[in-house]
């Protein structure tokens, strides 16, 4: 029997300030329902320059290792997925290695492909272990990002930030991955990008949604083909996608997961035996089933709605969120995951929730991390967002967290609370 590989433990970190999304809407003269119902947002993380991709990654990883009592000597690979790295050359992974005093014997690197970098890292780690190359060692995979768009632009309510750290091993107590079932769909498109020297991303918003939806359809069909061949799912009374207990999607804003789910359902309805008999209206209605969305997707969005977009970390915040809500009920059940990185690359994969997931999620202390945040006014949001990058305000890091405290001779200096 092949060894199981997947996520043994995870932890997350978010900036210590957040803005209520209705405050942003009112300040911008927008009907709040557009942001709450139209985009599915509640709150948005507001990082200051001290909370960069390195600081959030190191904080999440330190929590993971400390709370799960991980012996650093077990770690043979450290990979960071990010699209908001801090240097054209030096890896975020190297910073994290130094801050956490991790072993020299590790392979360390960053993976970049917009929001897909975290999944690229997770798959590199999984396949490294599954191939036997890891020789019994484990991997530390971190997805970390800050989502930032132009002030007053359409993307402004979809900002945010955060990091998720995952321990990948042959003891997947949280999620055992179905190695080799992955379906991928990549295209050369300009839907979202951030040229060198820009802090704010550029995005062709509605086109980016179309690219995401094309990508999820292609990747899901690829996964389904392999899952059918391995008899993980079957055509029958329930469609293949309905045989997944939950499906987690990359969440640039929560409503996107609903659109993605409708597209996945549409793939099954179009390709299945009954598809040809449905009128276009019936096909549309069945794709957008509120019942299916409520059962298979909605519970994964609780954390994302309170943090906003965190690019590479968004899918993994959805994983933390769904397991926080219902790990016990999901133990032993298969879930699907879809990762999307603009530019673009999408990957649909799956795994089985472990019996230890509830215990591991309790260690991630989701409620405690959220409760430690401070709600800021619109004035404070404007003040923080106007701070120049690389000039962090003088603040002592909270216990157990890291902050950038300055840049000396082009070298970034961090402090631990
Ligand atoms: N009450 C309720 N709903 C309302 C409303 C109201 N008063 N007013 C508008 N709405 C609804 C609209 O009907 C719409 O819903 P549907 O999409 O279901 O039709 C929704 O609110 C949004 O309205 P608009 O489309 O008019 O919003 P917009 O054009 O101002 O901006 C956006 C939306 C394009 C997503 C923009 O926020 C944006 O550019 N965001 C950044 C890009 C992005 O997140 N792209 C996602 C795919 S790319 C990706 O996933 C990678 C990544 O992480 C960036």
Coordinates of C-alpha atoms and ligand atoms in Angstrom, one line a residue:
X1 CA 0.0 0.0 0.0
X2 CA 1.2 3.5 -0.9
X3 CA 2.0 5.7 2.1
X4 CA -0.4 8.5 2.8
X5 CA 0.8 12.0 2.3
X6 CA -0.8 15.3 3.3
X7 CA -1.3 17.9 5.9
X8 CA -0.3 16.9 9.4
X9 CA -1.0 20.3 11.1
X10 CA -1.6 23.9 10.2
X11 CA -1.7 27.4 11.7
X12 CA -2.4 30.9 10.4
X13 CA -1.6 34.5 11.0
X14 CA -3.4 37.7 10.0
X15 CA -2.6 41.4 10.4
X16 CA -3.7 42.9 13.8
X17 CA -6.0 45.5 12.3
X18 CA -9.2 45.1 10.3
X19 CA -11.8 47.3 8.7
X20 CA -15.5 46.6 8.7
X21 CA -16.5 46.4 5.1
X22 CA -19.7 48.4 5.6
X23 CA -17.5 51.3 6.9
X24 CA -15.6 51.2 3.6
X25 CA -18.8 51.1 1.6
X26 CA -20.3 54.1 3.3
X27 CA -17.0 56.1 3.0
X28 CA -17.0 55.3 -0.7
X29 CA -20.6 56.2 -1.2
X30 CA -21.5 52.6 -2.2
X31 CA -24.6 50.7 -1.0
X32 CA -23.2 48.4 1.7
X33 CA -25.2 45.5 0.3
X34 CA -23.0 45.6 -2.8
X35 CA -20.0 44.6 -0.7
X36 CA -21.8 42.3 1.8
X37 CA -24.3 40.5 -0.4
X38 CA -22.7 41.3 -3.8
X39 CA -19.1 40.3 -2.9
X40 CA -19.8 38.3 0.3
X41 CA -17.4 40.4 2.4
X42 CA -17.7 41.2 6.1
X43 CA -14.3 42.5 7.2
X44 CA -10.9 43.2 5.6
X45 CA -7.4 42.8 7.1
X46 CA -5.4 46.1 7.1
X47 CA -1.7 45.3 7.2
X48 CA 0.8 48.0 8.2
X49 CA 4.3 48.0 6.7
X50 CA 5.6 46.0 9.8
X51 CA 3.3 43.1 8.8
X52 CA 4.9 42.1 5.5
X53 CA 4.8 38.7 3.8
X54 CA 7.9 37.6 5.9
X55 CA 6.5 38.7 9.2
X56 CA 3.1 36.9 8.6
X57 CA 4.8 33.8 7.3
X58 CA 7.2 33.6 10.3
X59 CA 4.3 34.2 12.8
X60 CA 2.2 31.4 11.2
X61 CA 5.1 29.0 11.1
X62 CA 6.2 29.7 14.6
X63 CA 2.6 29.0 15.8
X64 CA 2.5 25.8 13.9
X65 CA 5.8 24.4 15.2
X66 CA 5.2 25.6 18.8
X67 CA 1.6 24.5 19.2
X68 CA 2.2 21.1 17.6
X69 CA 5.5 20.5 19.3
X70 CA 7.3 19.9 16.0
X71 CA 11.0 18.9 16.3
X72 CA 12.7 21.2 13.7
X73 CA 15.2 18.4 12.9
X74 CA 12.3 16.6 11.1
X75 CA 12.0 19.3 8.5
X76 CA 13.8 18.7 5.2
X77 CA 12.1 21.3 3.0
X78 CA 10.8 24.8 3.6
X79 CA 8.8 26.3 0.7
X80 CA 7.0 29.6 0.7
X81 CA 4.3 30.5 -1.8
X82 CA 3.9 34.2 -2.3
X83 CA 3.3 36.9 -4.8
X84 CA 4.2 39.7 -2.4
X85 CA 7.8 38.7 -1.6
X86 CA 10.2 41.4 -0.3
X87 CA 13.2 41.0 -2.6
X88 CA 13.9 40.2 -6.2
X89 CA 16.4 37.6 -5.1
X90 CA 16.5 36.7 -1.4
X91 CA 13.7 34.1 -0.7
X92 CA 11.1 34.7 2.0
X93 CA 11.9 31.1 2.9
X94 CA 15.4 32.2 3.9
X95 CA 14.1 34.9 6.2
X96 CA 11.7 32.4 7.8
X97 CA 14.5 29.9 8.2
X98 CA 16.7 32.5 10.0
X99 CA 13.9 33.9 12.2
X100 CA 12.8 30.4 13.4
X101 CA 16.3 29.1 13.6
X102 CA 15.5 26.1 11.4
X103 CA 18.1 23.5 10.3
X104 CA 20.7 24.2 7.6
X105 CA 20.1 20.8 6.1
X106 CA 16.7 21.9 4.6
X107 CA 16.0 22.7 1.0
X108 CA 14.5 26.3 1.0
X109 CA 12.8 28.2 -1.8
X110 CA 9.9 30.4 -2.8
X111 CA 7.3 29.5 -5.4
X112 CA 5.6 32.3 -7.4
X113 CA 2.7 32.2 -9.7
X114 CA 0.2 34.8 -8.4
X115 CA -2.2 33.1 -6.0
X116 CA -1.1 29.6 -7.1
X117 CA 2.3 29.7 -5.4
X118 CA 1.1 28.1 -2.2
X119 CA -0.4 25.2 -4.0
X120 CA 2.8 24.9 -6.2
X121 CA 4.7 24.6 -2.9
X122 CA 2.2 22.1 -1.4
X123 CA 2.4 19.9 -4.5
X124 CA 6.2 20.1 -4.6
X125 CA 6.3 19.0 -0.9
X126 CA 3.7 16.3 -1.4
X127 CA 5.4 14.8 -4.4
X128 CA 8.8 15.0 -2.7
X129 CA 7.5 13.0 0.2
X130 CA 5.4 10.6 -2.0
X131 CA 8.4 9.8 -4.3
X132 CA 10.5 8.8 -1.3
X133 CA 13.0 11.6 -1.9
X134 CA 12.1 13.1 1.5
X135 CA 13.4 9.9 3.2
X136 CA 11.1 10.2 6.2
X137 CA 11.5 14.0 6.6
X138 CA 8.6 16.4 6.6
X139 CA 8.1 19.7 4.7
X140 CA 7.0 23.1 6.0
X141 CA 4.9 24.9 3.4
X142 CA 3.8 28.5 3.9
X143 CA 1.4 30.6 1.8
X144 CA 1.7 34.3 2.7
X145 CA 0.4 37.5 1.0
X146 CA -0.9 41.0 1.2
X147 CA -3.7 41.8 -1.3
X148 CA -3.6 45.5 -2.2
X149 CA -5.4 47.4 -5.0
X150 CA -5.7 51.1 -6.0
X151 CA -7.5 53.3 -3.4
X152 CA -11.0 54.0 -4.7
X153 CA -10.7 51.3 -7.4
X154 CA -13.2 48.4 -7.9
X155 CA -10.7 46.1 -6.2
X156 CA -10.5 48.1 -3.0
X157 CA -13.1 46.0 -1.1
X158 CA -11.3 42.8 -2.0
X159 CA -8.0 43.6 -0.2
X160 CA -6.7 41.8 2.9
X161 CA -3.8 39.6 3.9
X162 CA -2.6 36.6 5.9
X163 CA -0.5 33.5 6.0
X164 CA -1.2 29.8 6.5
X165 CA 1.6 27.4 7.5
X166 CA 1.2 23.7 6.9
X167 CA 3.3 20.7 7.9
X168 CA 3.3 18.1 5.1
X169 CA 4.2 14.5 6.1
X170 CA 3.3 10.9 6.0
X171 CA 1.0 11.4 9.0
X172 CA -1.8 13.5 7.4
X173 CA -3.9 14.0 10.5
X174 CA -5.7 17.0 9.0
X175 CA -6.0 16.1 5.3
X176 CA -4.7 13.1 3.4
X177 CA -4.2 14.1 -0.3
X178 CA -5.2 12.0 -3.3
X179 CA -1.8 12.1 -4.9
X180 CA -2.0 12.0 -8.7
X181 CA -5.6 12.8 -9.1
X182 CA -4.9 16.6 -9.7
X183 CA -6.4 18.3 -12.7
X184 CA -4.7 21.4 -14.0
X185 CA -5.7 24.2 -16.5
X186 CA -3.2 27.0 -17.4
X187 CA -3.4 29.8 -20.0
X188 CA -1.3 32.9 -20.9
X189 CA -3.7 35.7 -19.9
X190 CA -3.4 39.2 -18.6
X191 CA -6.2 39.1 -16.0
X192 CA -4.3 40.3 -12.9
X193 CA -0.6 41.3 -12.6
X194 CA 1.8 43.5 -10.6
X195 CA 4.7 45.0 -12.5
X196 CA 8.0 45.4 -10.7
X197 CA 8.1 48.4 -8.5
X198 CA 4.3 48.6 -7.9
X199 CA 2.7 47.9 -4.6
X200 CA -0.8 47.8 -5.9
X201 CA -1.9 45.0 -8.3
X202 CA -3.4 45.8 -11.7
X203 CA -6.5 43.8 -12.6
X204 CA -9.0 43.5 -15.4
X205 CA -11.7 42.6 -12.9
X206 CA -14.5 41.0 -14.9
X207 CA -12.1 39.4 -17.3
X208 CA -10.2 37.9 -14.3
X209 CA -13.5 36.3 -13.2
X210 CA -14.0 34.8 -16.6
X211 CA -10.4 33.4 -16.6
X212 CA -10.9 31.9 -13.2
X213 CA -14.2 30.2 -14.3
X214 CA -12.5 28.8 -17.5
X215 CA -9.7 27.5 -15.4
X216 CA -11.9 25.9 -12.8
X217 CA -13.9 24.1 -15.5
X218 CA -10.7 22.7 -17.2
X219 CA -9.1 21.7 -13.9
X220 CA -12.2 20.1 -12.5
X221 CA -12.7 18.1 -15.7
X222 CA -9.1 16.9 -15.5
X223 CA -9.5 15.8 -11.8
X224 CA -12.9 14.1 -12.6
X225 CA -11.3 12.1 -15.4
X226 CA -8.7 10.7 -13.1
X227 CA -11.1 10.3 -10.1
X228 CA -13.5 8.3 -12.3
X229 CA -10.7 6.1 -13.6
X230 CA -9.6 5.3 -10.1
X231 CA -13.3 4.8 -9.0
X232 CA -13.0 7.5 -6.4
X233 CA -16.3 8.9 -7.9
X234 CA -18.9 7.5 -10.3
X235 CA -21.6 8.7 -12.6
X236 CA -24.8 7.8 -10.9
X237 CA -27.8 9.4 -9.1
X238 CA -25.4 11.9 -7.7
X239 CA -23.0 13.7 -10.1
X240 CA -19.2 13.3 -9.4
X241 CA -18.9 16.8 -7.8
X242 CA -21.8 16.0 -5.5
X243 CA -19.8 13.0 -4.2
X244 CA -17.4 15.5 -2.6
X245 CA -18.5 16.4 0.9
X246 CA -17.2 19.9 0.5
X247 CA -15.5 21.9 -2.2
X248 CA -13.1 24.7 -1.2
X249 CA -12.2 27.3 -3.8
X250 CA -9.6 30.0 -4.1
X251 CA -11.4 33.0 -2.5
X252 CA -10.5 36.5 -3.9
X253 CA -13.9 37.5 -2.5
X254 CA -16.5 35.1 -1.1
X255 CA -19.0 35.4 -3.9
X256 CA -16.4 34.0 -6.3
X257 CA -16.6 30.6 -4.6
X258 CA -20.4 30.6 -5.4
X259 CA -19.7 31.4 -9.1
X260 CA -17.0 28.7 -9.2
X261 CA -19.3 26.1 -7.7
X262 CA -22.0 26.8 -10.2
X263 CA -19.4 26.3 -13.0
X264 CA -18.3 23.0 -11.6
X265 CA -21.9 21.8 -11.3
X266 CA -22.5 22.9 -14.9
X267 CA -19.5 20.8 -16.1
X268 CA -21.2 17.7 -14.6
X269 CA -24.6 18.6 -15.8
X270 CA -23.4 19.3 -19.4
X271 CA -21.2 16.2 -19.5
X272 CA -23.4 13.7 -17.7
X273 CA -26.0 11.5 -19.3
X274 CA -29.0 13.7 -18.4
X275 CA -27.4 17.0 -19.5
X276 CA -28.7 16.9 -23.1
X277 CA -32.3 16.7 -21.9
X278 CA -32.1 19.9 -19.9
X279 CA -33.3 23.3 -21.3
X280 CA -30.8 26.1 -21.1
X281 CA -32.9 27.6 -18.2
X282 CA -33.1 24.3 -16.3
X283 CA -29.3 23.8 -16.8
X284 CA -28.7 27.3 -15.4
X285 CA -31.0 26.8 -12.5
X286 CA -29.5 23.4 -11.6
X287 CA -26.0 24.8 -11.8
X288 CA -26.8 27.6 -9.4
X289 CA -28.5 25.3 -6.8
X290 CA -28.6 27.2 -3.5
X291 CA -29.0 23.8 -1.7
X292 CA -25.8 22.5 -3.2
X293 CA -23.9 25.7 -2.5
X294 CA -25.2 25.8 1.1
X295 CA -24.2 22.2 1.8
X296 CA -20.9 21.9 -0.2
X297 CA -19.4 25.4 0.0
X298 CA -20.8 28.0 2.3
X299 CA -19.3 26.7 5.6
X300 CA -15.8 27.1 4.1
X301 CA -16.1 30.9 3.8
X302 CA -16.4 32.1 7.4
X303 CA -12.7 32.9 7.8
X304 CA -12.3 34.4 4.4
X305 CA -15.2 36.7 4.9
X306 CA -13.4 38.2 7.9
X307 CA -9.9 38.5 6.4
X308 CA -10.5 39.4 2.8
X309 CA -8.2 38.2 0.0
X310 CA -4.9 36.7 1.0
X311 CA -3.9 35.6 -2.5
X312 CA -1.8 32.3 -2.0
X313 CA -3.2 31.8 1.5
X314 CA -6.9 32.3 0.6
X315 CA -7.6 28.6 -0.4
X316 CA -5.9 27.5 2.8
X317 CA -7.8 30.0 4.9
X318 CA -10.9 28.3 3.5
X319 CA -9.5 24.9 4.6
X320 CA -8.9 26.3 8.1
X321 CA -12.3 27.9 8.1
X322 CA -14.2 24.7 7.1
X323 CA -12.4 22.5 9.5
X324 CA -12.9 25.1 12.3
X325 CA -16.6 24.9 11.5
X326 CA -17.0 21.1 11.0
X327 CA -13.9 19.0 11.3
X328 CA -15.5 16.4 13.4
X329 CA -18.4 15.9 11.0
X330 CA -16.1 15.8 8.0
X331 CA -13.6 13.2 9.4
X332 CA -13.2 10.4 6.9
X333 CA -14.9 12.3 4.1
X334 CA -13.4 13.5 0.8
X335 CA -13.2 17.2 0.0
X336 CA -12.2 18.9 -3.3
X337 CA -10.0 22.0 -3.5
X338 CA -9.4 24.4 -6.3
X339 CA -6.5 26.8 -6.4
X340 CA -6.3 29.6 -8.9
X341 CA -3.4 31.9 -9.7
X342 CA -3.9 34.7 -12.3
X343 CA -1.8 34.7 -15.4
X344 CA -3.0 31.9 -15.1
X345 CA -2.8 28.4 -13.5
X346 CA -5.6 26.5 -11.8
X347 CA -5.5 23.1 -10.1
X348 CA -8.3 21.0 -8.7
X349 CA -7.3 18.3 -6.2
X350 CA -8.8 16.4 -3.4
X351 CA -8.2 14.7 -0.1
X352 CA -9.8 12.9 2.9
X353 CA -10.2 14.8 6.2
X354 CA -8.3 13.0 9.0
X355 CA -9.6 11.8 12.3
X356 CA -7.2 14.1 14.0
X357 CA -8.4 17.3 12.2
X358 CA -10.6 18.6 15.0
X359 CA -7.8 18.2 17.6
X360 CA -5.3 19.9 15.3
X361 CA -7.7 22.8 14.4
X362 CA -8.2 23.4 18.1
X363 CA -4.5 24.1 18.3
X364 CA -4.8 26.7 15.5
X365 CA -7.0 28.7 17.8
X366 CA -9.1 30.4 15.1
X367 CA -11.3 32.3 17.5
X368 CA -8.3 33.5 19.6
X369 CA -6.4 34.8 16.5
X370 CA -9.4 36.7 15.3
X371 CA -10.3 38.1 18.7
X372 CA -6.8 39.5 19.1
X373 CA -7.4 41.9 16.2
X374 CA -8.4 45.5 16.5
X375 CA -11.2 47.1 14.4
X376 CA -10.0 50.4 12.9
X377 CA -12.0 53.4 11.7
X378 CA -12.0 54.6 8.1
X379 CA -9.5 57.4 9.1
X380 CA -7.1 54.9 10.6
X381 CA -7.5 52.7 7.5
X382 CA -6.5 55.6 5.3
X383 CA -3.6 56.5 7.5
X384 CA -2.2 52.9 7.6
X385 CA -2.6 52.4 3.8
X386 CA -0.7 55.7 3.1
X387 CA 2.3 54.5 5.1
X388 CA 5.4 54.1 2.8
X389 CA 6.5 50.5 2.3
X390 CA 9.6 49.6 4.3
X391 CA 9.0 52.3 6.9
X392 CA 7.1 50.4 9.6
X393 CA 5.6 52.3 12.5
X394 CA 7.5 51.8 15.8
X395 CA 5.5 49.1 17.6
X396 CA 6.5 46.2 19.8
X397 CA 5.5 42.9 18.3
X398 CA 2.7 41.1 20.2
X399 CA 3.9 38.0 22.0
X400 CA 4.6 35.2 19.6
X401 CA 4.5 37.4 16.5
X402 CA 7.2 38.9 14.2
X403 CA 7.3 42.4 12.7
X404 CA 9.6 44.2 10.3
X405 CA 11.2 46.9 12.4
X406 CA 13.3 48.6 9.7
X407 CA 15.6 48.4 6.7
X408 CA 19.3 49.0 7.2
X409 CA 21.7 49.0 4.2
X410 CA 18.9 47.4 2.1
X411 CA 18.7 44.6 4.6
X412 CA 15.4 43.9 6.3
X413 CA 15.4 43.6 10.1
X414 CA 12.7 41.8 12.0
X415 CA 11.8 41.5 15.7
X416 CA 10.0 38.8 17.7
X417 CA 7.5 39.6 20.4
Ligands
LIG1 N1 -26.9 44.9 -3.5 C1 -26.6 43.6 -3.7 N2 -25.7 43.2 -4.7 C2 -25.2 44.2 -5.4 C3 -25.5 45.5 -5.3 C4 -26.4 45.9 -4.2 N3 -26.8 47.1 -4.0 N4 -24.8 46.2 -6.2 C5 -24.1 45.4 -6.9 N5 -24.3 44.1 -6.5 C6 -23.7 42.9 -7.0 C7 -23.6 42.8 -8.5 O1 -24.8 42.3 -9.0 C8 -22.5 41.8 -8.6 O2 -22.9 40.5 -8.3 P1 -22.8 39.3 -9.5 O3 -21.3 39.2 -9.8 O4 -23.3 38.1 -8.8 O5 -23.5 39.8 -10.6 C9 -21.6 42.1 -7.4 O6 -22.4 42.9 -6.5 C10 -20.3 42.9 -7.8 O7 -20.8 44.0 -8.5 P2 -20.0 44.5 -9.8 O8 -19.6 43.4 -10.7 O9 -20.7 45.7 -10.4 O10 -18.7 45.0 -9.0 P3 -17.4 45.8 -9.6 O11 -17.4 45.8 -11.0 O12 -17.4 47.1 -8.9 O13 -16.2 45.0 -9.0 C11 -14.8 43.0 -9.0 C12 -16.2 43.6 -8.7 C13 -14.5 43.0 -10.5 C14 -14.7 41.6 -8.4 C15 -13.7 43.9 -8.3 O14 -13.9 43.9 -6.9 C16 -12.3 43.5 -8.6 O15 -11.7 43.9 -9.6 N6 -11.7 42.7 -7.7 C17 -10.3 42.2 -7.8 C18 -10.2 41.2 -8.9 C19 -10.7 39.8 -8.4 O16 -10.8 39.5 -7.2 N7 -10.8 38.9 -9.4 C20 -11.3 37.5 -9.1 C21 -10.8 36.5 -10.1 S1 -9.0 36.7 -10.2 C22 -8.4 35.8 -8.8 O17 -9.1 35.1 -8.2 C23 -7.0 36.0 -8.4 C24 -7.0 36.9 -7.2 O18 -6.9 36.5 -6.1 C25 -7.0 38.4 -7.5

